Coordinates of C-alpha atoms in Angstrom, one line a residue:
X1 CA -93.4 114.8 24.5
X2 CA -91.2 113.5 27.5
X3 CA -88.0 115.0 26.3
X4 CA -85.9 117.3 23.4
X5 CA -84.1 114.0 22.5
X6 CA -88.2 112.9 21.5
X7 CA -89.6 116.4 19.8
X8 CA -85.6 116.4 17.3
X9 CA -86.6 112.4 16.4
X10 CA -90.3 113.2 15.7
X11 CA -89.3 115.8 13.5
X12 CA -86.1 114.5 11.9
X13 CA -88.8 111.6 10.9
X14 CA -91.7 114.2 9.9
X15 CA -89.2 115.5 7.5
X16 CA -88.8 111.9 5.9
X17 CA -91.8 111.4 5.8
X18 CA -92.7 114.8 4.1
X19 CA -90.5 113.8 1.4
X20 CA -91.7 110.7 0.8
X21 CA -95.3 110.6 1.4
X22 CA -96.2 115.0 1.5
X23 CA -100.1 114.5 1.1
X24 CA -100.1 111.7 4.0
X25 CA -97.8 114.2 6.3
X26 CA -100.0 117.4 5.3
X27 CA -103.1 115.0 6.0
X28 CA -101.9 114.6 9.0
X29 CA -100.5 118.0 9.9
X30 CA -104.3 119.1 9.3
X31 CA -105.9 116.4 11.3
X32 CA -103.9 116.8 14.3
X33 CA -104.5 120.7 14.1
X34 CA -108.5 119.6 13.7
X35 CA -108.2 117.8 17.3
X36 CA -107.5 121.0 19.5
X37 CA -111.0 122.6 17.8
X38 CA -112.4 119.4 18.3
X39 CA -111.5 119.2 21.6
X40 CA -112.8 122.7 22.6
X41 CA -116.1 122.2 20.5
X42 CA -116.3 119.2 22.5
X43 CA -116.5 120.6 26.1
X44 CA -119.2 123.1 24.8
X45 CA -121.0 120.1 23.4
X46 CA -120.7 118.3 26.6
X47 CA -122.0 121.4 28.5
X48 CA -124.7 122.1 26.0
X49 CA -126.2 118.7 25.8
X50 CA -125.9 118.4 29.6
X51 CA -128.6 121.6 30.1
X52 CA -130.5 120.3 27.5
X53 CA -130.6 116.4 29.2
X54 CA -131.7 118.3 32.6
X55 CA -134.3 120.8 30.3
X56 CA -136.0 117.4 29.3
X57 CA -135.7 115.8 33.2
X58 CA -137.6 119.1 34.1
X59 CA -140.6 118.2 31.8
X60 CA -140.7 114.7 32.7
X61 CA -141.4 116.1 36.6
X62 CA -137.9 115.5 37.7
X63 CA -137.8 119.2 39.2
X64 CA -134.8 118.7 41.7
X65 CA -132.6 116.5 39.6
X66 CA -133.0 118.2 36.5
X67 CA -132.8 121.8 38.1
X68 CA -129.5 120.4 39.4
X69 CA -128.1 119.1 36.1
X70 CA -129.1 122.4 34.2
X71 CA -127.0 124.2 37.3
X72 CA -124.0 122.3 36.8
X73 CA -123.8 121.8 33.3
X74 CA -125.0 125.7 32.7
X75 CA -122.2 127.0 34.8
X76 CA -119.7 124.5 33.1
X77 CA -120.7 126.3 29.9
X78 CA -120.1 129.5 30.9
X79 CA -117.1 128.7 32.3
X80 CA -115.9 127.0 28.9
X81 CA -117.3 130.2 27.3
X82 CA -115.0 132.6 29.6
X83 CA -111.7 130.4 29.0
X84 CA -111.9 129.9 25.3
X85 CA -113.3 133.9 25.1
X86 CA -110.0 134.6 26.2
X87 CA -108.6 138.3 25.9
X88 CA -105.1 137.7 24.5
X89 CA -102.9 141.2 25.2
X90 CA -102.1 143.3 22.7
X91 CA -97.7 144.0 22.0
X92 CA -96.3 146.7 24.1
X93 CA -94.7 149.6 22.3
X94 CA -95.4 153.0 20.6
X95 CA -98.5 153.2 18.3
X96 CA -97.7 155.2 14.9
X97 CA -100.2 156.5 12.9
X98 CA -99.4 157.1 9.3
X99 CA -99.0 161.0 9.6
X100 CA -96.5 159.7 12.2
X101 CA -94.2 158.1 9.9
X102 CA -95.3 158.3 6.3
X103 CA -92.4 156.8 4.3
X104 CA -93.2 154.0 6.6
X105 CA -96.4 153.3 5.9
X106 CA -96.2 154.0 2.1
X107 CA -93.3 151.3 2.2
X108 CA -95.2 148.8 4.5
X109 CA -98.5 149.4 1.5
X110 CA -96.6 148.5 -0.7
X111 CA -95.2 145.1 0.3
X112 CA -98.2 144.6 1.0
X113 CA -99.8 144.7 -2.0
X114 CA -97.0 142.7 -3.7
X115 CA -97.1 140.3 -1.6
X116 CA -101.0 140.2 -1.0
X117 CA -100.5 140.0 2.5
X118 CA -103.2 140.6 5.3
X119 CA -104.5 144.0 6.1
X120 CA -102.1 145.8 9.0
X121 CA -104.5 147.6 12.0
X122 CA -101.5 148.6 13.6
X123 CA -98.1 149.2 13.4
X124 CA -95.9 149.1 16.4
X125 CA -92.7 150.6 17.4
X126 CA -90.6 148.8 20.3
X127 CA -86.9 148.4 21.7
X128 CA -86.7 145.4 20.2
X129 CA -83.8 143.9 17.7
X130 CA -86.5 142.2 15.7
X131 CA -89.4 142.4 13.3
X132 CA -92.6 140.3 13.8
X133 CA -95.7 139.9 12.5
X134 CA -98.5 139.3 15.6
X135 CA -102.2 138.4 14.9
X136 CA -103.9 138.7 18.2
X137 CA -107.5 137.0 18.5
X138 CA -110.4 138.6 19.4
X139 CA -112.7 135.4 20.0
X140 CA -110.1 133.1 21.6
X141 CA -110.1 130.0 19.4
X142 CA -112.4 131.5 17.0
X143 CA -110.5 134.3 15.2
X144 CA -111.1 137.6 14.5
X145 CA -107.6 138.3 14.2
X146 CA -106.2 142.3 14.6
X147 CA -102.9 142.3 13.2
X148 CA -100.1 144.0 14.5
X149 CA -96.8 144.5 12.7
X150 CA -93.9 144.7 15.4
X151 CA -91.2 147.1 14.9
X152 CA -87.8 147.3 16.5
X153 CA -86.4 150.6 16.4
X154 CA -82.8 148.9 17.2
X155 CA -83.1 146.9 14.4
X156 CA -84.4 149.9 11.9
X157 CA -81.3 151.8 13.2
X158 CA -79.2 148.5 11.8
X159 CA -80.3 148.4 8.9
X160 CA -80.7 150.6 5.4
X161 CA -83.7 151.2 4.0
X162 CA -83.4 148.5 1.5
X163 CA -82.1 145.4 3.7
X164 CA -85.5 146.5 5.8
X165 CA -87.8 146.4 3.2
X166 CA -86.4 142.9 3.0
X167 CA -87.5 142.4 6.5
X168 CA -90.7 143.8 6.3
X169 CA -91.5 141.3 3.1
X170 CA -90.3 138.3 5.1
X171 CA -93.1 139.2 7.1
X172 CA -95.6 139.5 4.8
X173 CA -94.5 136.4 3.5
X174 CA -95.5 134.5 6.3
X175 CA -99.4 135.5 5.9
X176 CA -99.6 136.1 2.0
X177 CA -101.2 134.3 -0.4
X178 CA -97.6 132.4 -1.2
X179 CA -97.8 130.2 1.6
X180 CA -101.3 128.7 0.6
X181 CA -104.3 128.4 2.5
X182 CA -103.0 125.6 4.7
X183 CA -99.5 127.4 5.5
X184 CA -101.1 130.2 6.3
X185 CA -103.7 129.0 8.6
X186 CA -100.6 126.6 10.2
X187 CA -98.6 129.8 11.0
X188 CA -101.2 131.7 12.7
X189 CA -103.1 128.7 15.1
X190 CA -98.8 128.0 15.7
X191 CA -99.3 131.2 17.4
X192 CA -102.5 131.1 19.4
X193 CA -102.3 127.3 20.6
X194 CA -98.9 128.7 22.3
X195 CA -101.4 131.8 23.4
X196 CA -103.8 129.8 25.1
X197 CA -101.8 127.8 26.9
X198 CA -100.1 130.4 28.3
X199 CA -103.6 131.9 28.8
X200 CA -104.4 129.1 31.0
X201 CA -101.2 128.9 32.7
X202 CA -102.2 130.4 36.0
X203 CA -105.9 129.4 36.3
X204 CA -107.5 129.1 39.5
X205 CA -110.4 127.1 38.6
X206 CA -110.4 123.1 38.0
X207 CA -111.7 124.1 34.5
X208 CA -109.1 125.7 33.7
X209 CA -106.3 123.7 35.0
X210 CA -108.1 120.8 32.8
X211 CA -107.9 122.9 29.9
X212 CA -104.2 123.8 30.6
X213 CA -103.4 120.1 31.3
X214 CA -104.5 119.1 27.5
X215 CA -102.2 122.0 25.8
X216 CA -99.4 121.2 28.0
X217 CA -99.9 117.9 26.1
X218 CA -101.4 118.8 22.7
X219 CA -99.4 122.2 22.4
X220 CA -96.0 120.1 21.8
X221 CA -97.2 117.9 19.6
X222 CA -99.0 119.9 17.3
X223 CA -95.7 122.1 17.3
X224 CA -93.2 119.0 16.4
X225 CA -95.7 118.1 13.3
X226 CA -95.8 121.6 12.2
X227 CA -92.2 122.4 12.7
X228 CA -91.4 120.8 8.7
X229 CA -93.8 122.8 7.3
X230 CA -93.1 126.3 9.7
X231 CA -89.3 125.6 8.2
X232 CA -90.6 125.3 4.3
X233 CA -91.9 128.9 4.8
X234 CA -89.3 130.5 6.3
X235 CA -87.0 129.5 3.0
X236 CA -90.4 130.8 1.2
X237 CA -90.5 134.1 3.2
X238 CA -87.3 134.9 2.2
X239 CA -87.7 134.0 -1.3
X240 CA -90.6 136.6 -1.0
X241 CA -87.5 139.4 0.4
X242 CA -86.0 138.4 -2.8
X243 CA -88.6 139.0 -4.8
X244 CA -89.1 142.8 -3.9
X245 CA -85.4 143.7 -3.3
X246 CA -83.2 141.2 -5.2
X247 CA -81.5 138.1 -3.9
X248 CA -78.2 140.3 -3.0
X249 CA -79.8 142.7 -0.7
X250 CA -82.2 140.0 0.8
X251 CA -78.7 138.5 2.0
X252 CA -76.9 141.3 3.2
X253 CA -80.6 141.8 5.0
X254 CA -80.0 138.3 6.9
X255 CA -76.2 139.2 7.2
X256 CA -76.6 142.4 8.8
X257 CA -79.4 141.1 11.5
X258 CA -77.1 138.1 12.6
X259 CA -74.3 140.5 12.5
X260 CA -75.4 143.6 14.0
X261 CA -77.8 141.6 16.4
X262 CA -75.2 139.7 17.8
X263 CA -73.2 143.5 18.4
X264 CA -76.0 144.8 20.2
X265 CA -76.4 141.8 22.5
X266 CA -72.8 141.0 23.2
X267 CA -71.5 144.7 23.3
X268 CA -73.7 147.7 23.3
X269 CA -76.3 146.2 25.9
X270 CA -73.2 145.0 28.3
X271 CA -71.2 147.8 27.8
X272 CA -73.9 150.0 28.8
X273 CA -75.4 148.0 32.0
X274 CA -71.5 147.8 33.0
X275 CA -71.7 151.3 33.8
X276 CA -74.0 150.9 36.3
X277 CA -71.0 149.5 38.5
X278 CA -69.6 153.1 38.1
X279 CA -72.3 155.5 38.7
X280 CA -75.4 155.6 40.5
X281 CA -77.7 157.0 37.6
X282 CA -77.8 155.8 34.0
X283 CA -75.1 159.0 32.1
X284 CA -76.3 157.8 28.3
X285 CA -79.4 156.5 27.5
X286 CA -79.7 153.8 24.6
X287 CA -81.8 154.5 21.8
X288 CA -79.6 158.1 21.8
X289 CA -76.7 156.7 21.8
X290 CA -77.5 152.8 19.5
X291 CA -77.5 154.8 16.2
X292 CA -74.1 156.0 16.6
X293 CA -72.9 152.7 17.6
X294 CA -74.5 150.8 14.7
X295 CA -72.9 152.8 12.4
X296 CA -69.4 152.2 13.7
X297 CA -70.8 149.0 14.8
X298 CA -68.0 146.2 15.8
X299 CA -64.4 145.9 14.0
X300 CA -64.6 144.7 10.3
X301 CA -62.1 141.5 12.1
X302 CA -65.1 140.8 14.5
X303 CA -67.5 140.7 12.1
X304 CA -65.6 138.5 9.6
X305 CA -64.9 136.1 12.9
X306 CA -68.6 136.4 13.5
X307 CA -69.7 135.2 10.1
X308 CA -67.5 132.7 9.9
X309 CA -69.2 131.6 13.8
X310 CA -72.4 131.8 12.0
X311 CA -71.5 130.0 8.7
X312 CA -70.3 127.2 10.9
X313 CA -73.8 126.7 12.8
X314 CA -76.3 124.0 11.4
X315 CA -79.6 123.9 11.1
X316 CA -81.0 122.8 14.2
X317 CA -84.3 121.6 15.7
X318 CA -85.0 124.3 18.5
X319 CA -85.7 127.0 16.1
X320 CA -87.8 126.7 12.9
X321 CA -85.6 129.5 11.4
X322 CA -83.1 127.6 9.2
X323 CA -79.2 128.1 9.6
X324 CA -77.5 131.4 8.1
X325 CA -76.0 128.7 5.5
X326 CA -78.5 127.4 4.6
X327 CA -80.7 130.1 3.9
X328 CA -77.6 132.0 2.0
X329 CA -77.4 129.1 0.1
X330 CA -81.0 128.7 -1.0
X331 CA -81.1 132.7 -2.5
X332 CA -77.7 131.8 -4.4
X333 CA -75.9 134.1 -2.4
X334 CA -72.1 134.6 -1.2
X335 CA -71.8 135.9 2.5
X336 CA -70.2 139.1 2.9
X337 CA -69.2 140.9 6.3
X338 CA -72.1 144.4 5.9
X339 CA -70.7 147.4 4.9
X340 CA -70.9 150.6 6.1
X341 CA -73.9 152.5 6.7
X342 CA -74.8 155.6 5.3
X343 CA -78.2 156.0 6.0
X344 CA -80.6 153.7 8.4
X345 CA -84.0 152.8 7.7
X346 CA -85.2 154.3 10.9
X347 CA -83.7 157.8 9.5
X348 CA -85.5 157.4 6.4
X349 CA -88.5 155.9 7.3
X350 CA -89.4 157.7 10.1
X351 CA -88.5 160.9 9.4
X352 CA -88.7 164.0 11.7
X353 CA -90.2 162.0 14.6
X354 CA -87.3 159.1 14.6
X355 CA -86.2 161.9 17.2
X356 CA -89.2 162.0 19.2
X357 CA -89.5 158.1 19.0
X358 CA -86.0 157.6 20.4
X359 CA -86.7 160.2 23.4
X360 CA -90.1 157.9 24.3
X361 CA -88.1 154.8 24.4
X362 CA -85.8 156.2 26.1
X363 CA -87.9 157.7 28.7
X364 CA -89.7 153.8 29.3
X365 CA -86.0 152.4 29.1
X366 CA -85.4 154.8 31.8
X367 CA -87.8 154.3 34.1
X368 CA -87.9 150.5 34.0
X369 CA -84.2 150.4 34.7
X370 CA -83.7 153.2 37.6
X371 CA -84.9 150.3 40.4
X372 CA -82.7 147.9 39.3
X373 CA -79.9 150.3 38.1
X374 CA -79.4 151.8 41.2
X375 CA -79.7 148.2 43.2
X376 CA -77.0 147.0 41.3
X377 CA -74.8 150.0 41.5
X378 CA -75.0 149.7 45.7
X379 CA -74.7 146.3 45.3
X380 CA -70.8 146.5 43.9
X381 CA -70.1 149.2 46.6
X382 CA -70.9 147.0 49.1
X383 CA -69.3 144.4 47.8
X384 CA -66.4 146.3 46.8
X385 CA -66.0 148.1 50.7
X386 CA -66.2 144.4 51.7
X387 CA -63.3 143.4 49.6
X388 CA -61.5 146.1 50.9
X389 CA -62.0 145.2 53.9
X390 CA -60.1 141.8 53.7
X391 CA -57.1 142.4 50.6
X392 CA -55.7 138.9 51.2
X393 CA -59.0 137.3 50.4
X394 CA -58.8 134.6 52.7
X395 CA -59.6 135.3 56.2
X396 CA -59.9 133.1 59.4
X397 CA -62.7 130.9 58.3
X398 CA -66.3 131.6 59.3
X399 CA -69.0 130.2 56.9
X400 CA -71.4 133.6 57.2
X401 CA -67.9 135.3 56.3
X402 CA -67.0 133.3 53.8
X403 CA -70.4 133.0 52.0
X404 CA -70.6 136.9 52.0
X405 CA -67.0 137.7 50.9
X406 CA -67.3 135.1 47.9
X407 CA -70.7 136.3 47.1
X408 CA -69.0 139.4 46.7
X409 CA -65.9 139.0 44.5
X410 CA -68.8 136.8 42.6
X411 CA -70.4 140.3 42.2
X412 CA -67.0 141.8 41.0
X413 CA -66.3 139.0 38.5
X414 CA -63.7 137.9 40.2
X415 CA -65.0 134.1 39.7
X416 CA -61.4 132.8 41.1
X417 CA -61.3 134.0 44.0
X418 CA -64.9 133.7 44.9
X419 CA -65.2 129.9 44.3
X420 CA -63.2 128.5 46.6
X421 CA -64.7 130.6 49.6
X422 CA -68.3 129.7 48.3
X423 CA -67.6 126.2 48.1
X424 CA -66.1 126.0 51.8
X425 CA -69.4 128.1 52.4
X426 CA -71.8 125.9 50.9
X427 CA -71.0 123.6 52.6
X428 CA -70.8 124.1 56.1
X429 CA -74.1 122.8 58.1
X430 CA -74.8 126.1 58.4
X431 CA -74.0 127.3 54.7
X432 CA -77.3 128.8 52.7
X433 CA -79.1 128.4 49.5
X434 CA -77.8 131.4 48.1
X435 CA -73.8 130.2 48.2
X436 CA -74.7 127.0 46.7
X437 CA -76.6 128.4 43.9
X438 CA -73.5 130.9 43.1
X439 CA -71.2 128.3 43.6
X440 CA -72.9 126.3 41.7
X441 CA -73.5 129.4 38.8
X442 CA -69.7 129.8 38.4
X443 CA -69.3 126.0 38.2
X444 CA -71.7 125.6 35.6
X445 CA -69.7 128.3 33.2
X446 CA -66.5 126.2 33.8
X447 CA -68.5 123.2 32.3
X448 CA -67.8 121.4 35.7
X449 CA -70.4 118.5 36.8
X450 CA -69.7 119.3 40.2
X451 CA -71.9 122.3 40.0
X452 CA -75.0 119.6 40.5
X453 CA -74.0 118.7 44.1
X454 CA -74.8 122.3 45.0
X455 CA -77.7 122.8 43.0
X456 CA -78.6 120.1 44.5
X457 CA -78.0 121.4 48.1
X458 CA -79.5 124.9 47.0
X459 CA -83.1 123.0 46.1
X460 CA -82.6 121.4 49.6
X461 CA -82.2 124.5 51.6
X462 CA -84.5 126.7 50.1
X463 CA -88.1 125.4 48.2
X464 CA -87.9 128.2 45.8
X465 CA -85.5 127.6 44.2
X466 CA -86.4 124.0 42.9
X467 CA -87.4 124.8 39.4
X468 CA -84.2 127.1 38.5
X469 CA -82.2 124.6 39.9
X470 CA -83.4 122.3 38.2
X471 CA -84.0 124.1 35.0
X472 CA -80.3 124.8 35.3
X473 CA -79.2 121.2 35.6
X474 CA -81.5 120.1 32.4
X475 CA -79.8 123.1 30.1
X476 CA -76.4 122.0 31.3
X477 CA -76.6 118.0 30.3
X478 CA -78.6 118.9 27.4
X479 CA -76.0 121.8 26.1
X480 CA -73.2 118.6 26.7
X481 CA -75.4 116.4 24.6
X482 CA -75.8 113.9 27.8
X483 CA -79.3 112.4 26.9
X484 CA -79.5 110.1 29.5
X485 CA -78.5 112.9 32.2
X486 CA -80.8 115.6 30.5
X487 CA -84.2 112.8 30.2
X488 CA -83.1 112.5 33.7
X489 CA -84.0 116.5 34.4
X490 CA -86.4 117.1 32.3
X491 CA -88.5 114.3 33.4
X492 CA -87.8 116.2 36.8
X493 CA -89.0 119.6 35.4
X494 CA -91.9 118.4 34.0
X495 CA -93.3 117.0 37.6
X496 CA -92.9 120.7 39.0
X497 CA -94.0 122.3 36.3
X498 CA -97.7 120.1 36.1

């Protein structure tokens, strides 16, 4: 898969074709899944039959060359054995058990049941704004799955009791008996193909960098022939939401996430981080303080301007999740800006430990944020003594100068002032990487082409910088819809990235 432009037309024509023809595409579908078992099942073939060719070499008298073959081939074998045996992680986050959080887990039973969905082994509280279903394997390749249902206490807070019971049977939905054998099998190797090869990702041994080199192939494929049928049960997981709750509150379920999602991202978050420009220590934490902004939550005009931003989007090919339209429109539902709300599901649900559970994010929040919290609070003093330091903003030109002061107002947000220093800057002969790339940073958020010339002069200067760069320049002709530009950087990617 050389390109986006290729993945959107093999499925756009997947999609025909499951219309058409849906036992040849499903034949298919399963066929293609077949080949990355058959290709694992082969190398332990390979392997197997190797030691048993140099066994048979040993009783024919051929001591040295057989010995050698049952070497090689036996140590190919375990090494096959120890990729494919693979310990994927389990999710970070809190662990509940039931007498944790027993309206929970009587809720989470009963979806369960009416939705004859998989067996939970453990249910997992995170910082999260999202709900997810995650079956890690035990054997690799070869199941064993432990299933882990991913909680996000941000989203509980957004949501009542009844718009999450929603969620939680969109879940199940995914894994019940609904979907059918074949969706459900579809959904989970989805997962692990993606697992493994990220598994493999970093591998130091020739093995493994073969194995890698086939998923980097195989994994895209198998995703752009799956992505029809991943789509079909999303509309059916959400059928399964209306099912348990009613069509109405399955809706407002979808509303609120978009809604409240999008508040958390574009306000709360930012609005908190900003303070870290003011003071050299975090004065509110979070998960204290998200439940009393989901309940004022944004102003009823920026939700109804939201909605209508959301209404507007179209179903699109980078996510399997179908537009907020779309899926509106397949429950029969009208969209309505959410309401107040009363009481969250993370009240209810968890009960007299929702306290305790806020405090222990809190605390992890904390002290993965203090580093970089207080970096980023002496990085605006400096920059904002430096400013001070020259109130015209323009002084007699020296590149080091000039570089630092524009990195500076950059810092600030002053993007006005600081590109015209970084520009002159970047490029002086003895301008630096780190000029070009914010010159280039602030360019790019204009929607100005000229922003390649210095990401092209930061990859020049400084090695490392090669695949954001160029990451950087692919996003921006493929968010213009350039095809011929973006084939031009992702083909570009793609040879740093192998």
């Amino acid at each position: 898969m050389k390109s986006v432009s290729d993945f959107r037309h093999l499925v756009a024509r997947l999609e025909r074709e499951c219309d058409v023809a849906p036992t040849t595409y499903r034949t298919k579908l399963v066929l293609l899944a077949a080949l990355g078992y058959f290709y694992v099942i082969a190398l332990l073939g390979l392997s197997l039959g190797g030691v048993l060719f140099g066994a048979l070499l040993l009783a024919d008298g051929s001591l040295y060359v057989g010995g050698q073959v049952i070497l090689v081939c036996g140590v190919i074998m375990v090494l096959v054995c120890r990729a494919l045996w693979v310990r994927m992680p389990l999710p970070d986050g809190l662990r509940l058990k039931p007498d944790d959080a027993p309206e929970l887990f009587r809720l989470i039973e009963k979806v369960r049941k009416r939705e004859n969905g998989p067996e939970i082994h453990e249910i997992v509280i995170n910082a999260e704004f999202n709900a997810a279903m995650v079956q890690t394997p035990r054997f690799g390749l070869f199941g064993g799955y432990r299933n882990s249902l991913l909680l996000g206490l941000p989203l509980m807070q957004a949501l009542s009791p009844k718009e999450f019971a929603a969620v939680l049977a969109h879940e199940y939905g995914h894994l019940s008996a609904a979907h059918g054998k074949l969706g459900a099998w579809i959904y989970r190797i989805r997962a692990v193909w993606q697992q493994m090869i990220e598994a493999f990702d970093d591998g130091a041994s020739i093995l493994d960098r073969t194995i890698h080199r086939f998923f980097r192939w195989y994994v895209p494929y198998f995703n752009a022939y799956s992505f029809v049928l991943a789509r079909q049960q999303e509309y059916e997981a959400d059928r399964a939401s209306a099912r348990l709750v009613g069509a109405h509150v399955a809706a407002e379920a979808l509303i609120a996430s978009d809604l409240k999602g999008r508040f958390v991202a574009e306000q709360f978050w930012p609005g908190l981080y900003a303070q870290a420009d003011r003071f050299p220590k975090p004065s509110t934490l979070p998960h204290a303080t998200m439940r009393a902004a989901l309940k004022r939550g944004a102003t009823t005009k920026e939700y109804e301007g939201w909605l209508k931003e959301s209404l507007t989007r179209l179903t699109a090919y980078d996510d399997t999740h179908p537009s907020l339209r779309d899926r509106l429109d397949a429950l029969g539902e009208q969209a309505t800006p959410p309401g107040p709300l009363e009481q969250s599901a993370a009240q209810r649900l968890l009960g007299p430990n929702h306290v305790a559970i806020i405090e222990a994010l809190d605390k992890e929040w904390l002290a993965e944020v203090s580093a970089s919290w207080s970096a980023r609070h002496r990085t605006v003093k400096e920059a904002e003594e430096l400013v001070a330091q020259h109130p015209t903003g323009r002084p007699r030109f020296d590149p080091e100068l000039y570089g630092k002061l524009g990195l500076a107002f950059e810092t600030l947000g002053r993007d006005e002032e600081a590109l015209p220093l970084l520009r002159e800057a970047a490029l002086h002969s003895r301008g630096t990487a780190e000029t070009a790339m914010a010159a280039a940073r602030i360019l790019l958020k204009e929607g100005n082409e000229d922003a390649i010339r210095y990401l092209e002069l930061a990859m020049d200067r400084d090695g490392d910088l090669i695949q954001e760069a160029t990451w950087r320049a692919w996003q921006f002709f493929e968010d213009r819809g350039d095809a011929e530009k973006s084939a031009y950087w992702r083909e570009r990617l793609n040879r740093i990235s192998s």
